PDB file of C-alpha atoms in Angstrom:
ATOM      1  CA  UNK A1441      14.629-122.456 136.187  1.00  0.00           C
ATOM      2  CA  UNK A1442      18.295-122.141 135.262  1.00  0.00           C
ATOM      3  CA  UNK A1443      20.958-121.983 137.824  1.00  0.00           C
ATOM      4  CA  UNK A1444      22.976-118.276 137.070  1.00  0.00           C
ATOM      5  CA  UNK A1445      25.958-120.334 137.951  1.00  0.00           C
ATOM      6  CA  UNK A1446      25.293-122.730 135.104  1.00  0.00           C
ATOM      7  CA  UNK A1447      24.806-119.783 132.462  1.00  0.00           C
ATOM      8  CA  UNK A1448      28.297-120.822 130.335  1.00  0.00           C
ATOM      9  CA  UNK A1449      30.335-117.710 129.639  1.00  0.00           C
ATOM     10  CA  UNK A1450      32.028-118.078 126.285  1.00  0.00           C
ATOM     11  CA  UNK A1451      34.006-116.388 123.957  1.00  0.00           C
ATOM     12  CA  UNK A1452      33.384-115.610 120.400  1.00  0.00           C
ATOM     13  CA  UNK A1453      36.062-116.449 117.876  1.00  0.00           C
ATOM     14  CA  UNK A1454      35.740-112.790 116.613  1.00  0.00           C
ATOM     15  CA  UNK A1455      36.915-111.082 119.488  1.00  0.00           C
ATOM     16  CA  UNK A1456      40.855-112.669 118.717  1.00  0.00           C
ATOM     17  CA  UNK A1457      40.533-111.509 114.893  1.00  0.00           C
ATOM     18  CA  UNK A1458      42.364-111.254 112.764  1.00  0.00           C
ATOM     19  CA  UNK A1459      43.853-114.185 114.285  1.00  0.00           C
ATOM     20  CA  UNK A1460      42.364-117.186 113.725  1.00  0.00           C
ATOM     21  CA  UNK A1461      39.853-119.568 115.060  1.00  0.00           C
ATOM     22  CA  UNK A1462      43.140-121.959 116.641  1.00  0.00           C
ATOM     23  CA  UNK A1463      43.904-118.776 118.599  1.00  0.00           C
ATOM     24  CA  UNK A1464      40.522-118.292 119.873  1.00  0.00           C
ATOM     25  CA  UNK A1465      39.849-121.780 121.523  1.00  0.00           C
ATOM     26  CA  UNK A1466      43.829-121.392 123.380  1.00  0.00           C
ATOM     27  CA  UNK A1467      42.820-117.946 124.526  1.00  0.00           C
ATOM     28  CA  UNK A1468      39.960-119.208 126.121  1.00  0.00           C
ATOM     29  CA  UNK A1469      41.299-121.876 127.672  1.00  0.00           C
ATOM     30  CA  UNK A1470      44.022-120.177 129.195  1.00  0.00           C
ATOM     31  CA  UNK A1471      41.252-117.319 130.343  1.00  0.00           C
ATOM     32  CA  UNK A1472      39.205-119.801 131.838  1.00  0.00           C
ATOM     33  CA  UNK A1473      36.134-119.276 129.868  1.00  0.00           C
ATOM     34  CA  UNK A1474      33.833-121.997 129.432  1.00  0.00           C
ATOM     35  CA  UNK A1475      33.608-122.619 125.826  1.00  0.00           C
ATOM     36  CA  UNK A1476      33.924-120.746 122.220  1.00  0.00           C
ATOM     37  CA  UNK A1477      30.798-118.798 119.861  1.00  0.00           C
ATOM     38  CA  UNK A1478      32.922-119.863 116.205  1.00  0.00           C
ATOM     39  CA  UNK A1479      32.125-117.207 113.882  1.00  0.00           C
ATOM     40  CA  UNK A1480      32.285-118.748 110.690  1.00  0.00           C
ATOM     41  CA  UNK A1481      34.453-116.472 107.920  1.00  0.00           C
ATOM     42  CA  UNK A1482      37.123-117.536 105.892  1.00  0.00           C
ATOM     43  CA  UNK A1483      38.729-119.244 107.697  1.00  0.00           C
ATOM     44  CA  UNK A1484      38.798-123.066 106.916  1.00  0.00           C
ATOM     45  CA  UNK A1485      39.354-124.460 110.296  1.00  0.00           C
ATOM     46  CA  UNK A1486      36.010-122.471 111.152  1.00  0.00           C
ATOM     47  CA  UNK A1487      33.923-124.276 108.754  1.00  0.00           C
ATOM     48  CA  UNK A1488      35.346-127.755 109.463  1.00  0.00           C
ATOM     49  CA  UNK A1489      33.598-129.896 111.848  1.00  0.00           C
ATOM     50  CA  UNK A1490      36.457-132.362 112.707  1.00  0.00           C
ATOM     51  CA  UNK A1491      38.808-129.710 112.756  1.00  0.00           C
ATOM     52  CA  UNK A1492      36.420-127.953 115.469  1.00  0.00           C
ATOM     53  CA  UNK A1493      35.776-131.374 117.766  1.00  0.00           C
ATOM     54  CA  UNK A1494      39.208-132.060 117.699  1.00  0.00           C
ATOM     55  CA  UNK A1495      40.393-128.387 119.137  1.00  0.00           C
ATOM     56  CA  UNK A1496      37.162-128.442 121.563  1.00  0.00           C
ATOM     57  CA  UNK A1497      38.366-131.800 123.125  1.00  0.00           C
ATOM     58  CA  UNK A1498      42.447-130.810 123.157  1.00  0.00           C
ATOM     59  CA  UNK A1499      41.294-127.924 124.880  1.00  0.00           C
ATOM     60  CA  UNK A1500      38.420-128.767 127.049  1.00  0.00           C
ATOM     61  CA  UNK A1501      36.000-126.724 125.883  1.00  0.00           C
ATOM     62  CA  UNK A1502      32.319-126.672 124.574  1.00  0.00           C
ATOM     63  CA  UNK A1503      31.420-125.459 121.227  1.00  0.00           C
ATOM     64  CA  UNK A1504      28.247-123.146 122.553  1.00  0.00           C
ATOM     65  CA  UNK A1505      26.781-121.907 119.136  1.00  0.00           C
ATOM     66  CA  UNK A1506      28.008-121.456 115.380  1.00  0.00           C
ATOM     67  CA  UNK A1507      27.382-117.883 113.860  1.00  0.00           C
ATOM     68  CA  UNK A1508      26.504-118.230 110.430  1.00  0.00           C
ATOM     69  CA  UNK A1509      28.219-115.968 107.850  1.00  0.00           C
ATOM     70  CA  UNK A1510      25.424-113.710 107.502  1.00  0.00           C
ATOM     71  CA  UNK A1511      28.139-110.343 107.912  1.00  0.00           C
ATOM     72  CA  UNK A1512      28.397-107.994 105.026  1.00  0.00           C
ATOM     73  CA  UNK A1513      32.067-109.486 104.231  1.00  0.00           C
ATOM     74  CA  UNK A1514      31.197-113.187 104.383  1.00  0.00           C
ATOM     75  CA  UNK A1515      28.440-113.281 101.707  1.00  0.00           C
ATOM     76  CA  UNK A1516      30.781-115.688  99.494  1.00  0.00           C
ATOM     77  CA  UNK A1517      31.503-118.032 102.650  1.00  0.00           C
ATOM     78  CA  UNK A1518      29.036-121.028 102.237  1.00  0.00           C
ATOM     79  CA  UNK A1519      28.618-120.258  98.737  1.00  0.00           C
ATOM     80  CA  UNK A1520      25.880-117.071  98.024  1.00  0.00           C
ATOM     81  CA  UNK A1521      22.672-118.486  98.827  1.00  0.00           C
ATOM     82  CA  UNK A1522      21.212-117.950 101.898  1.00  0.00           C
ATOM     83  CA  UNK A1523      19.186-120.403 102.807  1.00  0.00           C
ATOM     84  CA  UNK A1524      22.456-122.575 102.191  1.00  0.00           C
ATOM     85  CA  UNK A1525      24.267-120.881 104.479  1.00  0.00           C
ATOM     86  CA  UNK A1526      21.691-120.935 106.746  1.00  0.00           C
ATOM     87  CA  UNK A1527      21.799-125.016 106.457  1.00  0.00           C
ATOM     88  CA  UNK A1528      25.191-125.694 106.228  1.00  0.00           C
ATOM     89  CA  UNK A1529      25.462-123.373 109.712  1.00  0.00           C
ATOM     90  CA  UNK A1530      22.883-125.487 111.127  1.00  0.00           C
ATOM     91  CA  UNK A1531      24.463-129.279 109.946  1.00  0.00           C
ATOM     92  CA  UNK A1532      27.867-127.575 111.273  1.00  0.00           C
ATOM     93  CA  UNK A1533      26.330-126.862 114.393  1.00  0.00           C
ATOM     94  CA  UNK A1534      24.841-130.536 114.993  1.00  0.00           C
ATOM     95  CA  UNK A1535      28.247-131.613 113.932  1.00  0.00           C
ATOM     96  CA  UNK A1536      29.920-130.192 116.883  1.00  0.00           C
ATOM     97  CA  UNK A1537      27.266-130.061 119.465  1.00  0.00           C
ATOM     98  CA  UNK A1538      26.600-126.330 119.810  1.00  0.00           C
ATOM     99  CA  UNK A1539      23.119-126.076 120.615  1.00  0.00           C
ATOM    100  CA  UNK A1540      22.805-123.043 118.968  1.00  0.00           C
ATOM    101  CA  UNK A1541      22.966-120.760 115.249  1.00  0.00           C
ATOM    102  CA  UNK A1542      23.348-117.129 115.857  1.00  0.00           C
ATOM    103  CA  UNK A1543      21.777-115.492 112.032  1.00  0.00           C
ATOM    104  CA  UNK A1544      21.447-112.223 110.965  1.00  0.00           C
ATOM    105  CA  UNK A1545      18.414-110.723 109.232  1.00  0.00           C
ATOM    106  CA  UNK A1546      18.420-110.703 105.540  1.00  0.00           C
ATOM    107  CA  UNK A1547      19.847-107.323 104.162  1.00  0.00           C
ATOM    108  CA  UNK A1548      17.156-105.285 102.431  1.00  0.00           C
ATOM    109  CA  UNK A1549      18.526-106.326  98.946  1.00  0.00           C
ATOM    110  CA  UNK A1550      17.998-109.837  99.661  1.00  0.00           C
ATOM    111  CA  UNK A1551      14.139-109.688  99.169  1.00  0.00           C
ATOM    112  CA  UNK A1552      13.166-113.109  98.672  1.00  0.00           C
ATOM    113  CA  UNK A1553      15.056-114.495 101.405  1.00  0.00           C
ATOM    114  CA  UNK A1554      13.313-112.224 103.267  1.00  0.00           C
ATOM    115  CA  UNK A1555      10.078-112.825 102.040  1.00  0.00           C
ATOM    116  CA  UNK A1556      10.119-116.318 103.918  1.00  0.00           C
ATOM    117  CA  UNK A1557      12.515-115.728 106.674  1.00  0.00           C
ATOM    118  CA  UNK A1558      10.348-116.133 109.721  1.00  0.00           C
ATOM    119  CA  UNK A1559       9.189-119.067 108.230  1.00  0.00           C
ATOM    120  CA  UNK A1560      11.953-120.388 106.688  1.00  0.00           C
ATOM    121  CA  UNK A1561      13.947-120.149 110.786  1.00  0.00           C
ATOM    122  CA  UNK A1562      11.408-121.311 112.568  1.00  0.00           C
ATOM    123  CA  UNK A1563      10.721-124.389 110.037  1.00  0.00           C
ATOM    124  CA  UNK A1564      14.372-125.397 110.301  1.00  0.00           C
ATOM    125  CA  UNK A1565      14.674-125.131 114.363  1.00  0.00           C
ATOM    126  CA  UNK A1566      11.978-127.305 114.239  1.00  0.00           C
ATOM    127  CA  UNK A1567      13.399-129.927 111.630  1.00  0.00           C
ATOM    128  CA  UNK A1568      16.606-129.639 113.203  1.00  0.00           C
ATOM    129  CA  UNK A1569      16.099-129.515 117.074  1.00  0.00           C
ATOM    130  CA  UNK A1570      18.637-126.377 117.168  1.00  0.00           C
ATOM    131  CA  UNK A1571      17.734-122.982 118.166  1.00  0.00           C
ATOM    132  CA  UNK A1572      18.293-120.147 115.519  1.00  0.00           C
ATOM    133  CA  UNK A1573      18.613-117.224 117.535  1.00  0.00           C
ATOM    134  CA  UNK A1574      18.016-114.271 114.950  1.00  0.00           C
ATOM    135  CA  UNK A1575      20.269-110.931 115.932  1.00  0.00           C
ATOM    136  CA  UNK A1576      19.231-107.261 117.050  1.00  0.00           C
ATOM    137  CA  UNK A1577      21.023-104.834 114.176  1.00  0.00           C
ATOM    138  CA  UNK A1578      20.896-101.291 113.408  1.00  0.00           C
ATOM    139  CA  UNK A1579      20.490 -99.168 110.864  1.00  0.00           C
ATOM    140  CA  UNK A1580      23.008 -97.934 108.469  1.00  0.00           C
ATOM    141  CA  UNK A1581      24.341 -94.169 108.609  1.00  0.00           C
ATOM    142  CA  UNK A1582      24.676 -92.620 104.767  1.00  0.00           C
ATOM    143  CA  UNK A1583      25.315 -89.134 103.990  1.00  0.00           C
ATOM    144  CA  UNK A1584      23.832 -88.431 106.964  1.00  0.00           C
ATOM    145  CA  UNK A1585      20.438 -90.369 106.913  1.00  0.00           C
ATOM    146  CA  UNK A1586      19.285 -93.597 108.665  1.00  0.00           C
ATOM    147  CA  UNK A1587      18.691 -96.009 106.197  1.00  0.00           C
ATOM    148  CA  UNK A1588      16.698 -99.440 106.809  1.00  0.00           C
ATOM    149  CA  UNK A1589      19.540-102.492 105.882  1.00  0.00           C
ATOM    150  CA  UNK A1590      17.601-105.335 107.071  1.00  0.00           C
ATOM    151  CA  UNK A1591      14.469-106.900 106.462  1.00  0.00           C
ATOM    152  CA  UNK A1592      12.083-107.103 107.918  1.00  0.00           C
ATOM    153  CA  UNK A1593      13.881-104.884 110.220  1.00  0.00           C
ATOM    154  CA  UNK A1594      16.856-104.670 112.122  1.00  0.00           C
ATOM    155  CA  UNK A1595      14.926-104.751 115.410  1.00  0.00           C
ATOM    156  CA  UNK A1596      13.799-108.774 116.275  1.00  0.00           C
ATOM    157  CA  UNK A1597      11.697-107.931 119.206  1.00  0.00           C
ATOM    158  CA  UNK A1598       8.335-107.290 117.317  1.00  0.00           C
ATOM    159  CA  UNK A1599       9.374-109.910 114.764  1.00  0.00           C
ATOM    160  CA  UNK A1600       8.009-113.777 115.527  1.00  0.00           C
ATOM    161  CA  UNK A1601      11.215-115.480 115.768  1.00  0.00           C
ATOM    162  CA  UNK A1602      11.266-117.921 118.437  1.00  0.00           C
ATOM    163  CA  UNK A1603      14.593-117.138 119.587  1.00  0.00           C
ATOM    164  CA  UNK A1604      16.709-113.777 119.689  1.00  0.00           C
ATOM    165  CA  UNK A1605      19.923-113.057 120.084  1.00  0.00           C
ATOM    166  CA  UNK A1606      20.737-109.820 121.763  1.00  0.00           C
ATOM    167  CA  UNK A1607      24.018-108.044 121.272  1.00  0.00           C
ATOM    168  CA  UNK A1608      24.754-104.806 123.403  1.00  0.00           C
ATOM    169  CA  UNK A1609      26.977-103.440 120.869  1.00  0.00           C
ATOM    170  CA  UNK A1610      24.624-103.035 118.586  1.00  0.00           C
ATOM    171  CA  UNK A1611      21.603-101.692 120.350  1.00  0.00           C
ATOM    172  CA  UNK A1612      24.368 -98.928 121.282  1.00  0.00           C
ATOM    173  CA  UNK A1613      24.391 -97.844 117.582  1.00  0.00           C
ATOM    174  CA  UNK A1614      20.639 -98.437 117.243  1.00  0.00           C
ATOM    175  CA  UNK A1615      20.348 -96.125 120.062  1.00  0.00           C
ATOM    176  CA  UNK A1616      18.012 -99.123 121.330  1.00  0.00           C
ATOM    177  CA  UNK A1617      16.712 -99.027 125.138  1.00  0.00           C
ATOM    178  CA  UNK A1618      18.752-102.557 125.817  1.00  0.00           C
ATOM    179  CA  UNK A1619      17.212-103.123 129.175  1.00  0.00           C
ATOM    180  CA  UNK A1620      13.742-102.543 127.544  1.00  0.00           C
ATOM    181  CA  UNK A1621      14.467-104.882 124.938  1.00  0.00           C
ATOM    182  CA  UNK A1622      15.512-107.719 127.252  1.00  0.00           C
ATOM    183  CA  UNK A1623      11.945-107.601 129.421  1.00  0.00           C
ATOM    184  CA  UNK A1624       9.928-107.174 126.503  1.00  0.00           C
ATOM    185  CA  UNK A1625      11.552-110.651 124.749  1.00  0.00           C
ATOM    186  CA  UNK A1626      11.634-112.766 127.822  1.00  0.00           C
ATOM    187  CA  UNK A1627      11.139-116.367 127.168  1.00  0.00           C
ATOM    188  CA  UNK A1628      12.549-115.812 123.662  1.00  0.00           C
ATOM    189  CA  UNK A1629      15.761-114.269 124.517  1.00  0.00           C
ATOM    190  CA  UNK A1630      17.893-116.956 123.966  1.00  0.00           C
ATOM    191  CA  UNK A1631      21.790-115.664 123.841  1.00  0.00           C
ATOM    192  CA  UNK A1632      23.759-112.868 124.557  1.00  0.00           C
ATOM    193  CA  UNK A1633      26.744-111.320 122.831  1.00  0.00           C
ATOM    194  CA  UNK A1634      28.779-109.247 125.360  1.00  0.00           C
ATOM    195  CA  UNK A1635      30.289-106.059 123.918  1.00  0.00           C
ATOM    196  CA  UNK A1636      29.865-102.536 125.444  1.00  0.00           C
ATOM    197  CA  UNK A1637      29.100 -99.383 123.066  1.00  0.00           C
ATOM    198  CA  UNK A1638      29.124 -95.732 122.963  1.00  0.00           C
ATOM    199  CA  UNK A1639      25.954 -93.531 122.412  1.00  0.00           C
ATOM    200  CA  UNK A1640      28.371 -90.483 121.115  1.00  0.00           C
ATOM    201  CA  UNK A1641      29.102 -92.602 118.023  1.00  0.00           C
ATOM    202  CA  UNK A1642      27.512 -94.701 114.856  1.00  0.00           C
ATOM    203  CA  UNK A1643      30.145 -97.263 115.258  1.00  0.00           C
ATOM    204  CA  UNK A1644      29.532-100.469 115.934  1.00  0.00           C
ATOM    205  CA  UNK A1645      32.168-100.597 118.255  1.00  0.00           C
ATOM    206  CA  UNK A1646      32.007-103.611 120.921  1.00  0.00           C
ATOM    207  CA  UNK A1647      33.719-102.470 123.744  1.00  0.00           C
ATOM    208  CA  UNK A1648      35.290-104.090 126.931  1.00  0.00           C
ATOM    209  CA  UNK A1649      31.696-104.340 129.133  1.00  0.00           C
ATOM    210  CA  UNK A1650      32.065-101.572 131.029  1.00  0.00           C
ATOM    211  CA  UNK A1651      33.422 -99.276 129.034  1.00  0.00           C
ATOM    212  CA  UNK A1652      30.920 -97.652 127.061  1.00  0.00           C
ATOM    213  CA  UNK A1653      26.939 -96.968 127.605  1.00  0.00           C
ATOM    214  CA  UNK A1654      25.008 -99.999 128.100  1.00  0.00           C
ATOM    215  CA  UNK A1655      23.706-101.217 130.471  1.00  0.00           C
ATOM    216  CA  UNK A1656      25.932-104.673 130.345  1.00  0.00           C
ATOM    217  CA  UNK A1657      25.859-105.161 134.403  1.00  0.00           C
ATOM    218  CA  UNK A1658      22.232-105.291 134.689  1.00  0.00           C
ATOM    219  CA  UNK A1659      21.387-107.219 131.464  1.00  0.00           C
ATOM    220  CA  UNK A1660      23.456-110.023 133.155  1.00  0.00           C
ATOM    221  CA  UNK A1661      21.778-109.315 136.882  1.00  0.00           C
ATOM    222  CA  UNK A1662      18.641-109.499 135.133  1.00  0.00           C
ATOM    223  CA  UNK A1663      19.342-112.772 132.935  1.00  0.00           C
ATOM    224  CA  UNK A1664      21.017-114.693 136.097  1.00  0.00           C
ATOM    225  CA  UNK A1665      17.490-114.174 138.016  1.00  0.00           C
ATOM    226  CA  UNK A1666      15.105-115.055 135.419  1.00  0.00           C
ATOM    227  CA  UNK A1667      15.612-118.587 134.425  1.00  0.00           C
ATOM    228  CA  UNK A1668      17.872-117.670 131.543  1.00  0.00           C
ATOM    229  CA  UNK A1669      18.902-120.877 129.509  1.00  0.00           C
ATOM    230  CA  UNK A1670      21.066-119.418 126.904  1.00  0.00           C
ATOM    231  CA  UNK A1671      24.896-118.648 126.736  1.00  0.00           C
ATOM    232  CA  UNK A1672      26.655-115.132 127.269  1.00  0.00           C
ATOM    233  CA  UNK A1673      29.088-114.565 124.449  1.00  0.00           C
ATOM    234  CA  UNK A1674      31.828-112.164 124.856  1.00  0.00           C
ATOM    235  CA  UNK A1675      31.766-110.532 121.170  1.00  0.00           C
ATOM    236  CA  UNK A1676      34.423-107.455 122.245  1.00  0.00           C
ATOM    237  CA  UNK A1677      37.128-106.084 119.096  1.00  0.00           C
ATOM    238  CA  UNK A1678      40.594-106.486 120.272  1.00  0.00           C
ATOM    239  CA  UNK A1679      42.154-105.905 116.681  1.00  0.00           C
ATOM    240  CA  UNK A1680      43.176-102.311 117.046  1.00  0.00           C
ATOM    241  CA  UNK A1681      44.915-103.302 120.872  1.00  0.00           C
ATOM    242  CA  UNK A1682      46.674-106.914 119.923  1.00  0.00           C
ATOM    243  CA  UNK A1683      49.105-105.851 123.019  1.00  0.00           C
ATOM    244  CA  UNK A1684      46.341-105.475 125.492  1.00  0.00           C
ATOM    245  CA  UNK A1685      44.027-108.580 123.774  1.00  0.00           C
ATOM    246  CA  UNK A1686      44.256-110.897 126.942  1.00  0.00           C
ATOM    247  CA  UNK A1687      44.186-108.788 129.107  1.00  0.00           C
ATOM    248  CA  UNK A1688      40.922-107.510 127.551  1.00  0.00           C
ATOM    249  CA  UNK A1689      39.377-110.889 127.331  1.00  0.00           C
ATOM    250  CA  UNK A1690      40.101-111.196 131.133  1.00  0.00           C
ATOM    251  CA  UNK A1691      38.758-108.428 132.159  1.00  0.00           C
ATOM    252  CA  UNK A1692      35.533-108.951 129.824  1.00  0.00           C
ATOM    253  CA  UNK A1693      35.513-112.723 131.761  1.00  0.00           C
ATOM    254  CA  UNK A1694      35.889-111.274 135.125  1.00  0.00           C
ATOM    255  CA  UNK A1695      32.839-108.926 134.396  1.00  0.00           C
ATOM    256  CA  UNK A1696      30.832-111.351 133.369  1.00  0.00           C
ATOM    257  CA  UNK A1697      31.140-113.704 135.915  1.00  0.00           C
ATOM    258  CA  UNK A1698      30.724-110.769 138.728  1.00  0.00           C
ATOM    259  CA  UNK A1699      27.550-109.448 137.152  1.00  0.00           C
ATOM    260  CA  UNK A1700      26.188-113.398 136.688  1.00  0.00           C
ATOM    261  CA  UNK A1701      26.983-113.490 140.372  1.00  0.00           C
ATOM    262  CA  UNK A1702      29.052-116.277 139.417  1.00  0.00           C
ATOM    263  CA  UNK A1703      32.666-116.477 141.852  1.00  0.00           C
ATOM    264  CA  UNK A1704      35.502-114.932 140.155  1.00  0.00           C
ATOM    265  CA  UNK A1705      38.485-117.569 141.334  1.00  0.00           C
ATOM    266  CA  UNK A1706      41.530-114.931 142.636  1.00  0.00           C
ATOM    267  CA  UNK A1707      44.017-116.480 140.715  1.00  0.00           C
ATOM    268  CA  UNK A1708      41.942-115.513 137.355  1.00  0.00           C
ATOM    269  CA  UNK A1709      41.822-111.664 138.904  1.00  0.00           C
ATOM    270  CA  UNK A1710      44.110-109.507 136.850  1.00  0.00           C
ATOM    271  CA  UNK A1711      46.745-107.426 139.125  1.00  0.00           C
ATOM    272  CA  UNK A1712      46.281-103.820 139.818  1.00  0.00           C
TER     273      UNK A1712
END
């Protein structure tokens, strides 16, 4: 079983955006976090593998998982086919170390993809010795209605992937029962992105932990006692408060490391 005080904390190169992937791997240095999530958009450095090492190693950090660009705006990133995206996420990954590819489901216009998705992930973590962990989404809002944007569905937990990722953003705007979700995947929960959301909203708005409606604290309780292997990824928007960005990030850290029951060092303790 996993020691909670080995669980790495990490932060994803999305929460420093729009600045870039450079930024990302000095904020978390300086923050003390143990390594980076790169979330791989347009920018080159984040699809370079000797660019990556090389900032990993000047900064002392591990490269915990690659998140391929399976977003809505990085559909030309990788070139347009999926399953190429899908592999050149994976080769990037082995090319740095990260033990892990965080993928979205296929959107609902993507229906061959789909078709052989479950397949298609499991086939590759098997070939490649690298665990895909496939993400919980949510459906779209339009005029109104709830419309279904993924397939097979936006909700992994009755799909058979292996691995899941679970971000507490999103079940927020999926108006998903996160706690619920977490015992029902056991074994196959295999990383976490760290964001907090609101119920009030649709947005998909990845809060500070703490600061919205999820139940962020006792995901991570429940993960530190239950022989969790994966890595918590703090995936919180700081674009819209660029003044307040580190000490957002800290904050985010400090939670994370209280709730993991890991020791929060004083001098990384933001004054009052």
């Amino acid at each position: 079983m996993a020691d909670a005080r080995t669980i790495p904390v990490a932060l994803s190169t999305a929460s420093v955006y729009p600045a870039g992937t450079a930024a990302a791997f000095e904020y978390a240095a300086d923050l003390g976090y143990d390594g980076v999530e790169v979330m791989v958009w347009n920018d080159p450095i984040s699809q370079n593998a000797p660019a990556l090492n090389a900032l990993a190693e000047h900064h002392g950090l591990d490269i915990v998982s690659i998140h391929a660009p399976t977003l809505l705006l990085t559909q030309r990133v990788m070139g347009t086919d999926p399953w190429g995206k899908v592999d050149r996420s994976v080769e990037l990954a082995r090319a740095v170390g990260a033990p892990t590819v965080v993928l979205h489901p296929p959107f609902r216009w993507q229906r061959e993809y789909a078709r052989a998705f479950a397949d298609g992930v499991a086939e590759r973590e098997n070939d490649a010795d690298i665990v895909i962990a496939v993400e919980n989404m949510f459906p779209w809002a339009a005029r109104g209605q709830s419309v279904q944007a993924y397939l097979p569905h936006w909700d992994p937990v009755p799909q058979p992937y292996d691995h899941v990722t679970i971000d507490l953003s999103h079940t927020a705007t999926a108006r998903s029962d996160a706690m619920q979700m977490v015992r029902d995947l056991g074994d196959r929960l295999a990383h976490i992105h760290l964001a907090d959301g609101m119920l009030t909203t649709l947005k998909d708005d990845h809060l500070v932990p703490g600061r919205g409606t999820q139940p962020c604290a006792q995901v991570l309780e429940h993960v530190a006692g239950s022989g969790f292997a994966g890595a918590v990824v703090l995936e919180v928007g700081t674009r819209r408060r660029p003044k307040e960005r580190e000490l957002d990030l800290r904050e985010s850290l400090d939670f994370a490391r209280e709730h993991l029951g890991q020791v929060v060092p004083a001098s990384d303790v933001a004054p009052s």
